[in-house]
PDB file of C-alpha atoms in Angstrom:
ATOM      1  CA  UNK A   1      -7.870  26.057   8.960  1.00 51.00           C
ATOM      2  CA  UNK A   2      -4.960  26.777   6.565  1.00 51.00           C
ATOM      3  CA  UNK A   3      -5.239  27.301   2.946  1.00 52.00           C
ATOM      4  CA  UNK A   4      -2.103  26.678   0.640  1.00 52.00           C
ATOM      5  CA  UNK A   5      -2.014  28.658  -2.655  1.00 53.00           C
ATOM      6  CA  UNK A   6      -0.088  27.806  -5.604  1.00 53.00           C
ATOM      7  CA  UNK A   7       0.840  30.679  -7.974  1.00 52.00           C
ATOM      8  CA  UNK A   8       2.542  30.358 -11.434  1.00 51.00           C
ATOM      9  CA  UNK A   9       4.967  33.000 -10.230  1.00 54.00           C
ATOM     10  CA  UNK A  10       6.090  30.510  -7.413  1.00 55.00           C
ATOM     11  CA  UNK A  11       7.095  28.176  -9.559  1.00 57.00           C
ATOM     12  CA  UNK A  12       8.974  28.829 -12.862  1.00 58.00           C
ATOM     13  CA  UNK A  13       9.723  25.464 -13.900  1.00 57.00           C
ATOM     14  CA  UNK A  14       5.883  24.904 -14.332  1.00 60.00           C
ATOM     15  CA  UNK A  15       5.541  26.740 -17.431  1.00 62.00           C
ATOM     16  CA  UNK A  16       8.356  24.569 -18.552  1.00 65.00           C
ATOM     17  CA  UNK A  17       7.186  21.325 -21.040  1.00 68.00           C
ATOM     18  CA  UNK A  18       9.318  18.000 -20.415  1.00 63.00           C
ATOM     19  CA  UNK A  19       9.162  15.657 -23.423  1.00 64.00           C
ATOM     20  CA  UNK A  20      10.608  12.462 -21.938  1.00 66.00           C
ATOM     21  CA  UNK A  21      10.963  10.503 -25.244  1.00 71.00           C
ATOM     22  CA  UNK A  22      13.608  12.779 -26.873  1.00 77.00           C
ATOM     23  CA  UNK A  23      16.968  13.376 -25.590  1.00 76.00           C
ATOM     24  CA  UNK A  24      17.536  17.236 -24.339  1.00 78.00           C
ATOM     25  CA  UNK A  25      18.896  19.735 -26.925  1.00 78.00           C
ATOM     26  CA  UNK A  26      22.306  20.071 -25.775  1.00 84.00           C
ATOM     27  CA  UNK A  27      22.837  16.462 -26.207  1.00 84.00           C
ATOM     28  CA  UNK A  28      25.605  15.593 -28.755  1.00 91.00           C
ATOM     29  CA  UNK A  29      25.138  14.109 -31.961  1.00 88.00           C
ATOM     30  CA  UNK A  30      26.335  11.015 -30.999  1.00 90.00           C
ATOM     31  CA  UNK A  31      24.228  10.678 -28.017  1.00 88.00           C
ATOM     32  CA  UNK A  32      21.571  10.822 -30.566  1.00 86.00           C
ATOM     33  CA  UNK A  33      23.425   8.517 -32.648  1.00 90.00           C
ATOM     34  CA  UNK A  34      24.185   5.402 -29.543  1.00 92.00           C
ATOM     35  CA  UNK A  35      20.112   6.534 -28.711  1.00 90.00           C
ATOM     36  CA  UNK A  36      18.491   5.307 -31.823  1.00 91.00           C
ATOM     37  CA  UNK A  37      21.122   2.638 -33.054  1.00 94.00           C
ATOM     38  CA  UNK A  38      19.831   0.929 -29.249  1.00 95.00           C
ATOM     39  CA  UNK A  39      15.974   1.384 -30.025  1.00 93.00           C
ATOM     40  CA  UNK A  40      16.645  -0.303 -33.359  1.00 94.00           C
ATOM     41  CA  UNK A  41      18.376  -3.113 -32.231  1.00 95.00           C
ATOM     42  CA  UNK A  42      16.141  -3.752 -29.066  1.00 95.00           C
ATOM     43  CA  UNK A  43      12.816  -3.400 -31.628  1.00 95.00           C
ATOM     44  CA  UNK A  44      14.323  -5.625 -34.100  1.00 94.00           C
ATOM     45  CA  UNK A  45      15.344  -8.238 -32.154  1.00 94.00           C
ATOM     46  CA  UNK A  46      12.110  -8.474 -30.393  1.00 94.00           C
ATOM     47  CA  UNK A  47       9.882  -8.705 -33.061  1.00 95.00           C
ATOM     48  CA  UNK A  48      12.326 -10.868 -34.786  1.00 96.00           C
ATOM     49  CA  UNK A  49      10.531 -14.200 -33.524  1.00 95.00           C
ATOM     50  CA  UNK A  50       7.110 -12.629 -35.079  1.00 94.00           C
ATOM     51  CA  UNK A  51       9.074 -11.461 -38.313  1.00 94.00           C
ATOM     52  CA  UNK A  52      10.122 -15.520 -38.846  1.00 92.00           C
ATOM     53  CA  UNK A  53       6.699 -16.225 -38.183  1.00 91.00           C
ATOM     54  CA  UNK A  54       5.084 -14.013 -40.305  1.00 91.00           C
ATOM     55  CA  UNK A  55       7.541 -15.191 -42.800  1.00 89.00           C
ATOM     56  CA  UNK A  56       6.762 -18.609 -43.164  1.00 87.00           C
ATOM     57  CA  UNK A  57       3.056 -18.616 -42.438  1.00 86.00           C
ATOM     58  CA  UNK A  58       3.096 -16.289 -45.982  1.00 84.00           C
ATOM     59  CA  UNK A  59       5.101 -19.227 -47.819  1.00 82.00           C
ATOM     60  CA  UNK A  60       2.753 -21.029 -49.843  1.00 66.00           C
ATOM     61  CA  UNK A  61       4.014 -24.604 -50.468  1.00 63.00           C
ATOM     62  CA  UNK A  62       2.840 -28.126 -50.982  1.00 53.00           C
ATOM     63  CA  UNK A  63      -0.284 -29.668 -49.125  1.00 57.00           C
ATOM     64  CA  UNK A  64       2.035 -31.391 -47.227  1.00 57.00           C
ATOM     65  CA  UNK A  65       3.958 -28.308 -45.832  1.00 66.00           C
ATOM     66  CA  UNK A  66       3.375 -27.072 -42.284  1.00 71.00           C
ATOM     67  CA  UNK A  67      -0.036 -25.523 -41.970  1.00 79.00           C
ATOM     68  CA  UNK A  68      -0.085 -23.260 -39.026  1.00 84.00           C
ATOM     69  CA  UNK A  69      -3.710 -22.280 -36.650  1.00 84.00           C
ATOM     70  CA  UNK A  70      -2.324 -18.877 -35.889  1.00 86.00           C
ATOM     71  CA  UNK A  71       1.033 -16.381 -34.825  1.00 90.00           C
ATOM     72  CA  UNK A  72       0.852 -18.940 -30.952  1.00 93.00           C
ATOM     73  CA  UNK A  73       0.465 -22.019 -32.872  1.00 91.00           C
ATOM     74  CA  UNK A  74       3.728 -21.514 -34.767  1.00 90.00           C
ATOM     75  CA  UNK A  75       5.359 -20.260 -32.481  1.00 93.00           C
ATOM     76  CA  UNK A  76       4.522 -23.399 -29.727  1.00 94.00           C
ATOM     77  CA  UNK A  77       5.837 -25.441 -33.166  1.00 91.00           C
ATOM     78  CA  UNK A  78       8.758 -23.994 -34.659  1.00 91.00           C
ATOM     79  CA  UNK A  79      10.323 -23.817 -31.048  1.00 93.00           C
ATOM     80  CA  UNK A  80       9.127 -27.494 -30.376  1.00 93.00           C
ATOM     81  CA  UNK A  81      10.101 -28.953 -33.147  1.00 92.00           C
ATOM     82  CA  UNK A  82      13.323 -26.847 -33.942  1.00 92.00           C
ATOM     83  CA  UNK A  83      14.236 -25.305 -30.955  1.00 94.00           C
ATOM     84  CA  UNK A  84      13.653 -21.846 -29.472  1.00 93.00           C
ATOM     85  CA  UNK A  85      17.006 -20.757 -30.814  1.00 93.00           C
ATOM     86  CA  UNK A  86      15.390 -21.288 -33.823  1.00 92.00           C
ATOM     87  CA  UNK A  87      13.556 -18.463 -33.630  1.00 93.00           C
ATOM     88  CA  UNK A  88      16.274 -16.038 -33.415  1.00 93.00           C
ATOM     89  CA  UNK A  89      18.562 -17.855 -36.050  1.00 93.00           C
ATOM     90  CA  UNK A  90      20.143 -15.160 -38.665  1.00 92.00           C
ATOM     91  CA  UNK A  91      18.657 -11.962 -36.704  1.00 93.00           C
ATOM     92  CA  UNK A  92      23.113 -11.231 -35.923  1.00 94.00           C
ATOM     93  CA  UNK A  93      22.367  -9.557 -39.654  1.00 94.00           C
ATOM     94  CA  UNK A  94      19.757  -8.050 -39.174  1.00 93.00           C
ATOM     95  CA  UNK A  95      21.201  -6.358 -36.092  1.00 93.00           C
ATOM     96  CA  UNK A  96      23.947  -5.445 -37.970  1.00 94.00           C
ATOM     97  CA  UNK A  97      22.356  -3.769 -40.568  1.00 94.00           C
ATOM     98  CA  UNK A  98      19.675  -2.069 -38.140  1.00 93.00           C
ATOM     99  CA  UNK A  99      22.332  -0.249 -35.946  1.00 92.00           C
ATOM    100  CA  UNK A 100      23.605   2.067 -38.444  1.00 93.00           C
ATOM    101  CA  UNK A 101      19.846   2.168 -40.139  1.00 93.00           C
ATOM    102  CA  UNK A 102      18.371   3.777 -36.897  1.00 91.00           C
ATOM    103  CA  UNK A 103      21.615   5.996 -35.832  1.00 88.00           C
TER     104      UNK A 103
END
């Protein structure tokens, strides 16, 4: 029977500590820069659809305004009756304004 040992010393890259979320340190700035100008973009245009919804389930209007059950219910309603397209209409600004905001 053979027993394998695993020392420390073997190894030297196991005392090392990988953060995979950040870019390494000898990245350039604008590396950095492209990184979080595409997180903000992707996240905002995402949870744009939720953002409109959010939006106009917090508009208080007549009685005879749209009353919606909950986040799926106007969702399944705005894209029905609207269009799913709908859902992204206007977020080009918002794009445009959350590239530079996140760089």
């Amino acid at each position: 029977m053979t027993t394998l040992t695993h020392s420390a010393e073997a190894s030297p890259v196991a005392d090392i500590e990988y953060d995979y979320e950040e870019l390494p340190e000898t990245s350039p700035l604008t590396m950095h820069l492209i990184a979080g100008a595409a997180a903000g973009i992707m996240e905002h245009s995402v949870m744009y659809p939720f953002d409109i919804v959010k939006t106009r389930m917090q508009v208080v209007g007549s009685p005879s305004s749209v009353v919606y059950s909950g986040v799926t219910n106007a969702l399944k309603v705005i894209s029905t009756t609207e269009g799913v397209r709908s859902l992204w209409r206007g977020v080009m600004s918002v794009i445009l304004g959350a590239g530079p905001a996140h760089a």
